[in-house]
Coordinates of C-alpha atoms in Angstrom, one line a residue:
L1 CA 82.3 64.9 38.9
C2 CA 80.8 68.2 40.2
A3 CA 81.9 70.1 37.1
D4 CA 79.6 67.9 34.9
A5 CA 76.1 69.2 35.2
Q6 CA 74.8 66.2 33.2
M7 CA 76.3 63.8 35.8
L8 CA 74.9 65.7 38.7
T9 CA 71.5 65.9 37.1
Q10 CA 71.5 62.2 36.5
L11 CA 72.4 61.6 40.1
F12 CA 69.5 63.8 41.2
L13 CA 67.0 62.2 38.9
N14 CA 68.0 58.6 39.5
Y15 CA 68.6 58.8 43.2
D16 CA 67.1 61.8 45.0
C17 CA 63.8 61.5 43.0
D18 CA 63.6 57.7 43.5
F19 CA 61.9 56.8 46.8
D20 CA 63.7 53.5 47.0
A21 CA 67.2 55.1 46.6
V22 CA 69.4 57.2 48.8
N23 CA 69.6 61.0 48.4
L24 CA 73.0 60.7 46.7
Y25 CA 73.1 64.3 45.3
K26 CA 72.0 65.7 48.6
D27 CA 74.5 63.7 50.5
I28 CA 77.3 64.9 48.3
V29 CA 76.4 68.5 48.7
H30 CA 75.8 68.0 52.4
H31 CA 79.2 66.4 53.1
V32 CA 81.1 68.9 50.9
T33 CA 79.4 71.7 52.8
R34 CA 80.5 70.2 56.1
I35 CA 84.0 69.9 54.9
S36 CA 84.1 73.5 53.7
A37 CA 82.9 74.7 57.1
R38 CA 84.9 72.5 59.4
A39 CA 88.1 74.7 59.6
V40 CA 88.4 78.2 61.0
A41 CA 91.4 80.3 60.5
P42 CA 93.2 81.1 63.8
Q43 CA 92.7 84.6 65.1
V44 CA 95.6 87.0 65.2
G45 CA 97.5 86.6 68.5
T46 CA 96.2 83.2 69.3
E47 CA 98.7 80.4 69.9
V48 CA 98.7 77.6 67.3
K49 CA 99.8 74.3 68.7
N50 CA 99.9 72.4 65.4
K51 CA 100.4 74.7 62.5
K52 CA 100.6 71.8 60.0
M53 CA 97.3 70.4 61.0
V54 CA 95.6 73.8 60.9
D55 CA 97.0 74.4 57.4
Q56 CA 95.7 71.0 56.2
E57 CA 92.2 71.8 57.6
L58 CA 92.1 75.2 55.9
A59 CA 93.3 73.7 52.6
L60 CA 90.6 71.0 52.9
S61 CA 87.9 73.7 53.6
R62 CA 89.1 75.8 50.6
T63 CA 88.8 72.7 48.4
G64 CA 85.3 72.1 49.7
L65 CA 84.3 75.6 48.8
E66 CA 85.8 75.3 45.4
V67 CA 83.7 72.1 44.8
L68 CA 80.6 74.0 45.8
V69 CA 81.4 76.8 43.5
V70 CA 82.1 74.4 40.6
T71 CA 78.8 72.6 41.3
L72 CA 76.9 75.9 41.1
Q73 CA 78.8 77.1 38.0
S74 CA 78.1 73.8 36.2
F75 CA 74.4 74.3 36.6
L76 CA 74.6 78.0 35.5
K77 CA 76.4 76.8 32.4
S78 CA 73.9 74.1 31.6
L79 CA 71.0 76.5 31.9
G80 CA 72.8 79.3 29.9
L81 CA 72.5 81.7 32.9
P82 CA 74.9 84.5 33.8
G83 CA 77.8 83.3 35.8
G84 CA 78.6 80.3 33.6
D85 CA 80.6 79.7 30.5
D86 CA 78.4 79.2 27.4
V87 CA 81.0 76.9 25.9
F88 CA 80.5 73.9 28.1
G89 CA 82.3 70.8 27.1
D90 CA 84.3 69.9 23.9
S91 CA 82.3 69.6 20.8
E92 CA 85.3 68.9 18.5
G93 CA 85.7 65.6 16.8
G94 CA 81.9 65.0 16.7
R95 CA 81.5 64.8 20.4
S96 CA 78.4 66.4 21.9
S97 CA 78.9 69.1 24.5
S98 CA 77.7 68.5 28.0
L99 CA 75.3 71.3 27.6
S100 CA 73.5 69.7 24.6
M101 CA 73.6 66.3 26.2
L102 CA 72.0 67.7 29.4
R103 CA 69.3 69.5 27.5
Q104 CA 68.7 66.4 25.4
T105 CA 68.4 64.2 28.5
L106 CA 65.9 66.5 30.2
K107 CA 64.2 67.4 26.9
I108 CA 64.2 71.0 27.9
D109 CA 65.9 74.1 26.4
I110 CA 65.8 77.1 28.8
G111 CA 66.4 80.3 26.9
I112 CA 65.6 78.9 23.4
D113 CA 68.1 79.9 20.8
T114 CA 66.5 82.2 18.2
S115 CA 69.2 81.6 15.5
T116 CA 67.0 78.8 14.0
T117 CA 64.1 81.2 13.6
T118 CA 66.4 83.9 12.1
V119 CA 67.8 81.4 9.6
A120 CA 64.3 80.3 8.7
V121 CA 63.2 83.9 8.1
V122 CA 66.3 84.6 6.0
G123 CA 65.6 81.4 4.0
M124 CA 62.1 82.5 3.3
E125 CA 63.3 85.9 2.3
N126 CA 65.7 84.4 -0.2
K127 CA 62.9 82.2 -1.6
A128 CA 60.6 85.2 -1.8
S129 CA 63.2 87.2 -3.7
T130 CA 63.9 84.5 -6.3
P131 CA 61.0 85.4 -8.6
L132 CA 62.3 89.0 -8.8
A133 CA 65.6 87.8 -10.4
S134 CA 63.8 85.8 -13.0
A135 CA 60.9 88.2 -13.7
S136 CA 60.1 89.6 -17.1
T137 CA 61.7 92.8 -18.1
N138 CA 58.2 94.3 -19.0
P139 CA 57.7 97.2 -16.5
S140 CA 54.0 96.4 -16.0
E141 CA 54.8 92.8 -15.4
V142 CA 57.6 93.7 -13.0
S143 CA 55.4 96.0 -11.1
L144 CA 52.6 93.4 -10.9
D145 CA 55.1 90.7 -9.9
R146 CA 56.8 92.9 -7.4
S147 CA 53.5 93.7 -5.6
T148 CA 52.5 90.1 -5.6
D149 CA 55.9 89.0 -4.4
L150 CA 55.9 91.5 -1.6
S151 CA 52.5 90.3 -0.5
D152 CA 53.7 86.7 -0.6
R153 CA 56.8 87.6 1.2
S154 CA 54.9 89.3 4.0
N155 CA 52.6 86.3 4.4
S156 CA 55.6 83.9 4.4
I157 CA 57.3 85.9 7.1
D158 CA 54.1 86.0 9.2
A159 CA 53.7 82.3 8.8
T160 CA 57.3 81.6 9.8
N161 CA 56.9 83.8 12.9
S162 CA 53.7 82.0 13.8
E163 CA 55.5 78.6 13.4
A164 CA 58.4 79.9 15.5
N165 CA 56.1 81.2 18.2
A166 CA 54.2 77.9 18.2
M167 CA 57.5 75.9 18.4
S168 CA 58.7 78.2 21.2
M169 CA 55.5 77.7 23.2
T170 CA 55.5 74.0 22.6
T171 CA 59.2 73.8 23.8
E172 CA 58.5 75.9 26.8
S173 CA 55.4 73.9 27.6
S174 CA 57.4 70.6 27.2
A175 CA 60.2 72.0 29.4
S176 CA 57.7 73.2 32.0
G177 CA 56.0 69.8 32.0
V178 CA 59.2 67.8 32.4
A179 CA 60.5 70.1 35.1
G180 CA 57.2 69.9 36.8
K181 CA 57.3 66.1 36.8
I182 CA 60.9 66.2 38.3
V183 CA 59.8 68.6 41.0
D184 CA 56.7 66.5 41.7
A185 CA 58.8 63.3 42.0
F186 CA 61.2 65.0 44.4
D187 CA 58.5 66.6 46.5
K188 CA 56.7 63.2 46.7
K189 CA 59.8 61.5 47.9
R190 CA 60.6 64.3 50.4
T191 CA 57.1 64.2 51.8
A192 CA 57.1 60.4 52.0
Q193 CA 60.5 60.5 53.9
Q194 CA 59.1 63.1 56.3
N195 CA 56.0 61.0 56.9
F196 CA 58.1 57.9 57.3
E197 CA 60.1 59.7 60.0
I198 CA 56.9 60.7 61.7
G199 CA 55.7 57.1 61.6
R200 CA 59.0 55.8 62.9
V201 CA 58.7 58.1 66.0
K202 CA 55.0 57.0 66.5
F203 CA 56.0 53.4 66.1
T204 CA 58.7 53.8 68.8
L205 CA 56.3 55.4 71.2
S206 CA 53.3 53.2 70.5
L207 CA 53.2 50.0 68.4
K208 CA 49.6 50.3 67.4
S209 CA 49.5 54.0 66.5
G210 CA 52.8 53.6 64.5
L211 CA 51.3 50.7 62.5
A212 CA 48.1 52.7 62.0
F213 CA 50.1 55.7 60.7
F214 CA 52.1 53.6 58.2
I215 CA 48.9 51.9 56.9
E216 CA 47.0 55.2 56.6
N217 CA 50.0 56.8 54.6
N218 CA 50.3 53.8 52.3
F219 CA 53.7 52.6 53.4
V220 CA 52.2 49.1 54.1
E221 CA 48.9 47.4 53.6
L222 CA 46.8 45.8 56.3
D223 CA 48.1 42.4 55.3
A224 CA 50.2 40.1 57.3
R225 CA 52.6 39.2 54.5
D226 CA 53.1 42.8 53.5
M227 CA 53.5 43.9 57.1
A228 CA 56.2 41.2 57.5
R229 CA 58.0 42.5 54.4
F230 CA 57.8 46.1 55.7
L231 CA 59.3 45.2 59.1
Y232 CA 62.0 43.1 57.5
E233 CA 63.0 45.7 54.9
N234 CA 63.1 48.5 57.5
G235 CA 64.7 46.6 60.3
E236 CA 67.6 49.0 60.4
T237 CA 65.4 52.1 60.7
L238 CA 62.4 51.0 62.9
D239 CA 62.7 50.4 66.6
K240 CA 63.9 46.8 67.1
T241 CA 62.2 46.4 70.4
Q242 CA 58.9 47.2 68.9
I243 CA 59.5 44.8 66.0
G244 CA 60.2 42.1 68.6
E245 CA 56.9 43.0 70.3
V246 CA 55.0 42.6 67.0
L247 CA 56.6 39.2 66.3
G248 CA 56.0 38.0 69.9
R249 CA 52.3 38.9 70.3
E250 CA 49.9 36.3 71.6
P251 CA 48.7 33.8 69.0
D252 CA 45.1 35.1 69.1
A253 CA 46.1 38.8 69.1
A254 CA 44.3 40.9 66.5
Y255 CA 44.8 44.3 65.0
I256 CA 41.1 45.1 64.4
K257 CA 38.3 44.2 66.7
D258 CA 36.3 41.8 64.6
D259 CA 36.2 38.1 65.6
G260 CA 35.2 37.1 62.1
A261 CA 38.0 39.0 60.3
D262 CA 40.6 37.2 58.3
P263 CA 43.8 36.6 60.3
E264 CA 45.8 37.8 57.2
K265 CA 43.9 41.0 57.2
G266 CA 44.0 42.1 60.8
G267 CA 41.8 39.5 62.5
P268 CA 42.6 37.2 65.4
G269 CA 46.0 35.6 64.7
F270 CA 47.2 38.6 62.6
F271 CA 50.5 39.0 64.5
L272 CA 51.2 35.3 64.5
S273 CA 50.8 35.4 60.8
I274 CA 53.3 38.3 60.6
L275 CA 55.8 36.2 62.5
Y276 CA 55.4 33.3 60.1
H277 CA 55.8 35.4 57.0
Y278 CA 58.7 37.3 58.6
V279 CA 60.7 34.1 59.3
D280 CA 59.8 32.7 55.9
Q281 CA 61.6 35.6 54.2
M282 CA 65.0 34.5 55.7
E283 CA 67.5 32.1 54.2
F284 CA 69.5 29.8 56.6
Q285 CA 70.6 27.2 54.1
N286 CA 74.1 25.9 54.7
M287 CA 74.7 28.2 57.7
L288 CA 76.2 27.3 61.0
F289 CA 73.4 27.1 63.6
D290 CA 74.7 29.9 65.8
D291 CA 75.3 32.1 62.7
A292 CA 71.7 31.5 61.7
I293 CA 70.5 32.6 65.1
R294 CA 72.8 35.7 64.9
L295 CA 71.3 36.6 61.5
F296 CA 67.8 36.0 62.8
L297 CA 68.2 38.2 65.9
S298 CA 69.9 41.0 64.0
G299 CA 66.6 42.5 62.8
F300 CA 64.8 42.8 66.2
R301 CA 65.2 42.6 69.9
L302 CA 63.8 39.5 71.6
P303 CA 61.0 40.3 74.0
G304 CA 61.6 39.7 77.7
E305 CA 58.7 37.2 78.3
A306 CA 59.7 33.6 78.0
Q307 CA 56.5 32.7 76.2
K308 CA 57.1 35.2 73.5
I309 CA 60.7 34.0 73.1
D310 CA 59.3 30.4 72.8
R311 CA 57.0 31.4 69.9
I312 CA 59.7 33.2 68.0
M313 CA 62.4 30.6 68.5
E314 CA 59.9 27.8 67.6
K315 CA 59.3 29.3 64.2
F316 CA 63.0 29.9 63.7
A317 CA 63.7 26.2 64.5
E318 CA 61.1 25.1 62.1
R319 CA 62.6 27.2 59.3
F320 CA 66.2 26.2 60.0
T321 CA 65.4 22.5 60.1
R322 CA 63.4 22.7 56.8
Q323 CA 66.4 24.3 55.1
N324 CA 69.1 22.2 56.8
S325 CA 67.4 18.7 57.2
D326 CA 70.7 16.9 57.9
V327 CA 71.7 18.9 61.0
F328 CA 68.9 18.0 63.5
P329 CA 66.6 15.0 63.7
S330 CA 63.6 17.3 64.3
P331 CA 62.6 20.9 64.8
D332 CA 62.2 20.3 68.5
T333 CA 65.9 19.7 68.8
A334 CA 66.7 22.9 67.0
F335 CA 64.2 24.7 69.3
I336 CA 65.7 23.4 72.5
L337 CA 69.3 24.1 71.4
G338 CA 68.4 27.5 70.1
F339 CA 66.9 28.5 73.5
S340 CA 70.0 27.1 75.2
V341 CA 72.3 29.1 72.9
I342 CA 70.4 32.3 73.8
M343 CA 70.8 31.5 77.5
L344 CA 74.5 30.8 77.0
N345 CA 75.0 34.2 75.3
T346 CA 73.4 36.0 78.2
D347 CA 75.3 34.0 80.8
L348 CA 78.7 34.5 79.1
H349 CA 78.4 38.2 78.4
N350 CA 76.1 39.7 81.0
P351 CA 78.3 42.1 83.0
S352 CA 76.2 41.6 86.2
I353 CA 77.3 37.9 86.3
K354 CA 80.6 37.3 88.1
E355 CA 83.3 35.5 86.2
D356 CA 83.4 32.6 88.5
R357 CA 79.7 32.0 88.1
R358 CA 79.6 32.0 84.3
M359 CA 78.6 28.9 82.4
T360 CA 81.5 26.6 81.5
I361 CA 81.7 24.4 78.4
E362 CA 81.1 21.3 80.6
S363 CA 77.9 22.9 81.9
F364 CA 76.8 23.7 78.4
L365 CA 77.4 20.1 77.2
R366 CA 75.6 18.7 80.3
N367 CA 72.6 21.0 79.7
N368 CA 72.1 19.7 76.2
K369 CA 72.4 16.0 76.7
G370 CA 69.6 13.9 75.2
I371 CA 67.9 16.7 73.3
A372 CA 68.3 14.9 69.9
D373 CA 65.1 12.9 70.2
G374 CA 66.6 11.1 73.2
G375 CA 70.2 11.0 71.8
D376 CA 73.1 13.4 72.1
L377 CA 74.4 15.9 69.6
P378 CA 78.1 15.6 68.5
E379 CA 80.3 17.1 71.2
D380 CA 82.5 18.9 68.6
F381 CA 79.3 20.5 67.3
L382 CA 78.4 21.9 70.7
R383 CA 81.9 22.9 71.6
G384 CA 82.1 24.9 68.3
I385 CA 78.9 26.8 69.2
F386 CA 80.2 27.5 72.7
N387 CA 83.6 28.8 71.6
R388 CA 82.2 31.0 68.8
I389 CA 79.6 32.6 71.1
K390 CA 82.3 33.2 73.8
E391 CA 84.4 35.0 71.3
N392 CA 81.6 36.8 69.4
P393 CA 78.4 37.5 71.4
F394 CA 75.0 38.1 69.9
S395 CA 74.4 41.8 69.9
L396 CA 72.5 44.4 67.9
K397 CA 74.3 47.1 65.9
E398 CA 72.5 49.8 67.9
D399 CA 73.8 48.3 71.2
D400 CA 77.3 48.1 69.8
E401 CA 77.2 51.8 68.7
A402 CA 75.8 52.9 72.1
R403 CA 78.4 50.9 73.9
E404 CA 81.2 52.5 71.8
K405 CA 79.8 55.9 72.5
A406 CA 79.5 55.3 76.2
D407 CA 83.1 54.1 76.2
K408 CA 84.3 57.2 74.4
D409 CA 82.3 59.4 76.8
K410 CA 83.7 57.5 79.8
S411 CA 87.3 57.9 78.4
A412 CA 86.7 61.6 77.9
N413 CA 85.4 62.1 81.4
T414 CA 88.3 60.1 82.8
F415 CA 90.7 62.3 80.9
E416 CA 89.1 65.4 82.3
S417 CA 89.1 64.1 85.8
L418 CA 92.8 63.4 85.7
F419 CA 93.5 67.1 85.1
V420 CA 90.6 68.9 86.6
F421 CA 90.2 66.6 89.7
E422 CA 86.4 66.5 89.3
G423 CA 86.0 62.7 88.7
P424 CA 84.2 61.2 91.6
S425 CA 84.3 57.8 89.9
L426 CA 88.1 57.8 90.4
F427 CA 87.8 58.3 94.1
G428 CA 84.6 56.5 94.9
S429 CA 81.3 58.0 95.8
S430 CA 81.3 61.3 97.6
A431 CA 80.6 61.3 101.3
E432 CA 77.6 63.4 102.1

């Protein structure tokens, strides 16, 4: 792959220069560089505990360096620069070489070949010399024809050189224009990514200043629907706690201080409109109720206030019931059960709650009696929800990753304490 400059160029153009795509070429080079630098040859005199593993690491590093060299060489070849082989690819059998395909793709020709100009000049010379061969044998006529032909020949060569220079300037101008567009596209994407990272930090520190930064830098418009789209599409990048705060704001909360402003454009009710548009983007059709809640809560962290949770879950219940009309008799039933499911998840998996005080399935069934417009939901339906949440709690990916990291750190500290005897957690708190 890295030996094909055309492929690498296509990756760069279609991914790294596209704001909506990942930096694929950059990631390839970055990871190959990390691989090539991961191993260090053991120093002379040091003890090697696992020679096979060290040899494998060194071999992998050498391979990474080879890939980097091949990548650089492929570009040198494609540009016709020193350090690369001019014969790049197989042109036999009518197949185009990678060099010509690359130049054709980019519409550039760095170091334009002058052979075409030479052939043109030679052709013009041959044409100019033709009258001499067929000239009259009369000396005066020959002399006159020869002087005329020499003049025409000189003019033809000058015209050819002018055309070649014009063609060269046009080609170079075209190459410069295309290359400039590529650089501009890449710079715009890099600048946008840097600005997005700045906005992400601002959003984490301050909800309003973060939103203001994103609006000022044209990442999102001051529009409730577009804001909902932005939060939904960037849920894996933006701070989920702050997203939950946006969705849970008071019904009359506004972004701009103007009582007469349109709620869709930042006026009173702006954040409630964002919540409605956010939920309306989600699809819960034919999903289990607890799976729908799991999907819904994967994009943000629920606020701590009960009133905010009510507003968010009320809109969820409305959306779920509209898409699954045969599950609950009304949105109120879905809302009550949804709130009960969230409480169940907290009760079953909160480490601060003792095992003997956790909610049982009987308690869960009892808590949800009569919520179906005065009737009861099927017991098997509620038991299924209880068992699935008991086995698989609601959690954000960030929390899972933090928990895994904490467990690894804890294991490492425990391992060190066993051998260094500096683990107070193994022996209780120190007496001071």
